[in-house]
Amino acid sequence: MRKMNLKPMMNPHSVAIIGASRNPDKVGHVILQNYINAGYSGKLYAVNKEADEIMGVKAYKSVLDIKENIDLAVIAIPAEFVPQAMEECGKAKVKSLVVVSGGFAEIGNNDLQDKLVSVANKYNMPTLGPNCLGIMDPKSREDTLFLPTFKLSRPQVGGVSFVCQSGAVGSTVLDLIAGEGFGLSKFISYGNAAHVDEVDILSYLMDDPDTKAIIMYVEGIKRGKEFVELARKITKKKPVIILKAGRTAAGMAAARSHTAALAGNYEEHEAIFRQFGFTVAEDLSELLYYAKILSTESFPSGGRTAIITNGGGVGVITADAMASTKHLTLADFTQKTKTALRKVMPPLVNITNPLDLAGDAGEERYGAALSLLSADPNVDMILVIALFQTPGADSRVAAKLISAKEQLDKPLIALSIGADYTKMHRIMMESAGLPVYDSPSSAVKSLDALLKYAKYRNGK
Amino acid sequence: MALLEYFEARKLLEKYNIKSIGSKYVSSASDAVKFSKGSGIALKLISDKALHKSKAGLVKLNLSDAKEISFAYNDLVRKGKNLRPYKILAQEMAPGGIEIIIGGRVDPQFGRFILLGLGGIYVEVFKDFALRLCPITQQDALHMIDQLKSRNVITYNGKSTKHLVDLLLKVSKMISENGSITELDLNPIIIRENGYDAVDIRVLK
């Protein structure tokens, strides 16, 4: 398998922005502005034929004039000039490229794209794109996105890396991730995949210690056999959640056999994802739900789940949702646990699963229930429902859940449904590493996905 | 792509110890009656021009006496006029069971796939199937079964799981080792608690 060195691209110590501009309408302006805003700590160079200086950054006529080591050049100029700029980068020994510019194979301009690939190969420069957003890494403060920060919020540092072929899906999901507490390790939008493709990117992320889980949106896989070879390895190391577009384009009409009629292109992709332990998402929100739980690196040994709640109805709805999954069951607490719970809980609390702590439950009841259930050998996972509209629930309950999460070696998730006051607590808990869900079905599906992945990893 | 002749396809299956139902080409109604030896048979018209036999009324099942057999045979001959060249295949009736499909196909990008699903006429109605890349492991075979909504039906609540897994592994081996197979339909295979019979075999090369 080919091995591209993507380190200079993913974690560059020096960046040249080709097409940096004083004109705020230009893509190159926004990219440079974002690097400055993000507080990028490496060396920054602007390349522009006319200006001497842009936003306080010294500008050069050509990348060849910089005469310093350059790890990454971001190219944001009209497509026709890209191959020439790449030639100059090659001569200047630039280590890697991100070509943001569009106007290549996506509009039928295949010759120009072929030219791009041949220059990339000639100088052995890993090249991302063209027609892509590029890379964002909140930790190294790399940010090649041409979308201003007031339009697209930047996520906090976290353990989830997001690989995305489409720029539009990429920026949408990225904005959603910014609204979640779990945070981002790297965002990589690779557009036309002319040179660097999904296999190269996944190979890099497989060994990236900052990446705990990967979410991925693909339209097509370029190198099928290499992808399968990689798929066998990567999911044994870290979870990969994948959304594949093109579900409905099954080529039914011309098929000669039943097998060919059933097993279209999407089905084949899905089969491979399943076979090699990927978590398949069916829409954008599922990407986030699954990422949240799978990036915690806490894996269950079975599907017996305890539900703790401060609202009876929501507990029942959640138990119902659980019944529709394949592998989750309501845990049957041991006699020892039941006796201990009976002792500490007030008479209005029935000792059953779901365990309804009642609307006036505060941190004490949550704390007692969590510590007893986490010690119960019949419980593999715990789902805690904390409804912050109730009289007993406030930030102390959230804090109790966070400290339980820190001590627990079993998977624990929270379900909190509601508006502003609840959202505040959701972010609080999630930033501390506790996955929080906003609907019974998403919570339950995510636990099911976690269990499925854990089983795959253990070879079951 | 060409359809492999029925008995050649059968020979290929035999090489992998995949059981198929007793069959013979017949050239007259009395030939068919003789084949039946008094027990139930099926008659099928086989032609490159007819891909979906049961939809076209080219499959006659549960023919038990001479009168029924002759009537069915003559009807197939009549329908075959526009489907020449054709042959008429007589088959023993498999003991009752559940119809499943096991199939295979080649994808230029990823390689060779195996499919398991609820079979017979239900294939395209329920689209209840699982697909994996070959060769599969025993674990993969179990996951394929588990993925089906009809898993409890086709495994008789788990009782036939073991021989279904065996069968899947054999077919996967056959698909993997025969590079010239481009598509394969074993549909239906009649599966029972304690055994199975491949009834229709379609191998495209």
PDB file of C-alpha atoms in Angstrom, chain A residues 160-163 182 202 212-218 234-235 238-244 273 277-296 437 449-450 453:
ATOM      1  CA  VAL A 160     -13.218  13.306  17.007  1.00  0.00           C
ATOM      2  CA  SER A 161     -11.770  13.716  13.531  1.00  0.00           C
ATOM      3  CA  PHE A 162     -14.087  14.388  10.631  1.00  0.00           C
ATOM      4  CA  VAL A 163     -13.241  13.329   7.087  1.00  0.00           C
ATOM      5  CA  PHE A 182     -17.256  16.733  22.581  1.00  0.00           C
ATOM      6  CA  LEU A 202      -7.719   7.264   7.107  1.00  0.00           C
ATOM      7  CA  LYS A 212     -10.110   8.841  19.279  1.00  0.00           C
ATOM      8  CA  ALA A 213     -12.913   8.316  16.767  1.00  0.00           C
ATOM      9  CA  ILE A 214     -13.423   9.185  13.106  1.00  0.00           C
ATOM     10  CA  ILE A 215     -16.564  10.356  11.384  1.00  0.00           C
ATOM     11  CA  MET A 216     -16.677  10.241   7.666  1.00  0.00           C
ATOM     12  CA  TYR A 217     -18.876  11.331   4.788  1.00  0.00           C
ATOM     13  CA  VAL A 218     -18.127   9.748   1.403  1.00  0.00           C
ATOM     14  CA  ILE A 234      -8.485   0.644  11.332  1.00  0.00           C
ATOM     15  CA  THR A 235     -11.640  -0.381  13.190  1.00  0.00           C
ATOM     16  CA  LYS A 238     -10.514   3.122  16.688  1.00  0.00           C
ATOM     17  CA  PRO A 239     -14.170   3.532  15.776  1.00  0.00           C
ATOM     18  CA  VAL A 240     -15.103   4.876  12.347  1.00  0.00           C
ATOM     19  CA  ILE A 241     -18.610   6.217  11.773  1.00  0.00           C
ATOM     20  CA  ILE A 242     -19.527   6.527   8.143  1.00  0.00           C
ATOM     21  CA  LEU A 243     -22.266   8.098   6.077  1.00  0.00           C
ATOM     22  CA  LYS A 244     -22.376   7.152   2.426  1.00  0.00           C
ATOM     23  CA  PHE A 273     -18.698  -1.158   6.265  1.00  0.00           C
ATOM     24  CA  GLY A 277     -16.796  -2.938  11.953  1.00  0.00           C
ATOM     25  CA  PHE A 278     -17.701   0.544  10.731  1.00  0.00           C
ATOM     26  CA  THR A 279     -20.664   2.218  12.368  1.00  0.00           C
ATOM     27  CA  VAL A 280     -23.070   3.141   9.591  1.00  0.00           C
ATOM     28  CA  ALA A 281     -24.948   6.426  10.008  1.00  0.00           C
ATOM     29  CA  GLU A 282     -28.052   7.077   7.967  1.00  0.00           C
ATOM     30  CA  ASP A 283     -28.171  10.828   8.317  1.00  0.00           C
ATOM     31  CA  LEU A 284     -26.079  13.748   9.494  1.00  0.00           C
ATOM     32  CA  SER A 285     -27.433  13.799  13.040  1.00  0.00           C
ATOM     33  CA  GLU A 286     -26.488  10.144  13.517  1.00  0.00           C
ATOM     34  CA  LEU A 287     -22.881  11.009  12.691  1.00  0.00           C
ATOM     35  CA  LEU A 288     -22.840  13.265  15.740  1.00  0.00           C
ATOM     36  CA  TYR A 289     -24.766  10.935  18.041  1.00  0.00           C
ATOM     37  CA  TYR A 290     -22.453   8.040  17.362  1.00  0.00           C
ATOM     38  CA  ALA A 291     -19.291  10.153  17.479  1.00  0.00           C
ATOM     39  CA  LYS A 292     -20.233  11.383  20.919  1.00  0.00           C
ATOM     40  CA  ILE A 293     -20.367   7.972  22.487  1.00  0.00           C
ATOM     41  CA  LEU A 294     -17.745   6.142  20.442  1.00  0.00           C
ATOM     42  CA  SER A 295     -15.058   8.734  21.147  1.00  0.00           C
ATOM     43  CA  THR A 296     -15.282   8.113  24.906  1.00  0.00           C
ATOM     44  CA  TYR A 437     -28.455  13.067  24.224  1.00  0.00           C
ATOM     45  CA  ALA A 449     -24.047   1.228  18.149  1.00  0.00           C
ATOM     46  CA  LEU A 450     -21.487   1.290  20.946  1.00  0.00           C
ATOM     47  CA  TYR A 453     -18.704  -1.837  17.852  1.00  0.00           C
TER      48      TYR A 453
END
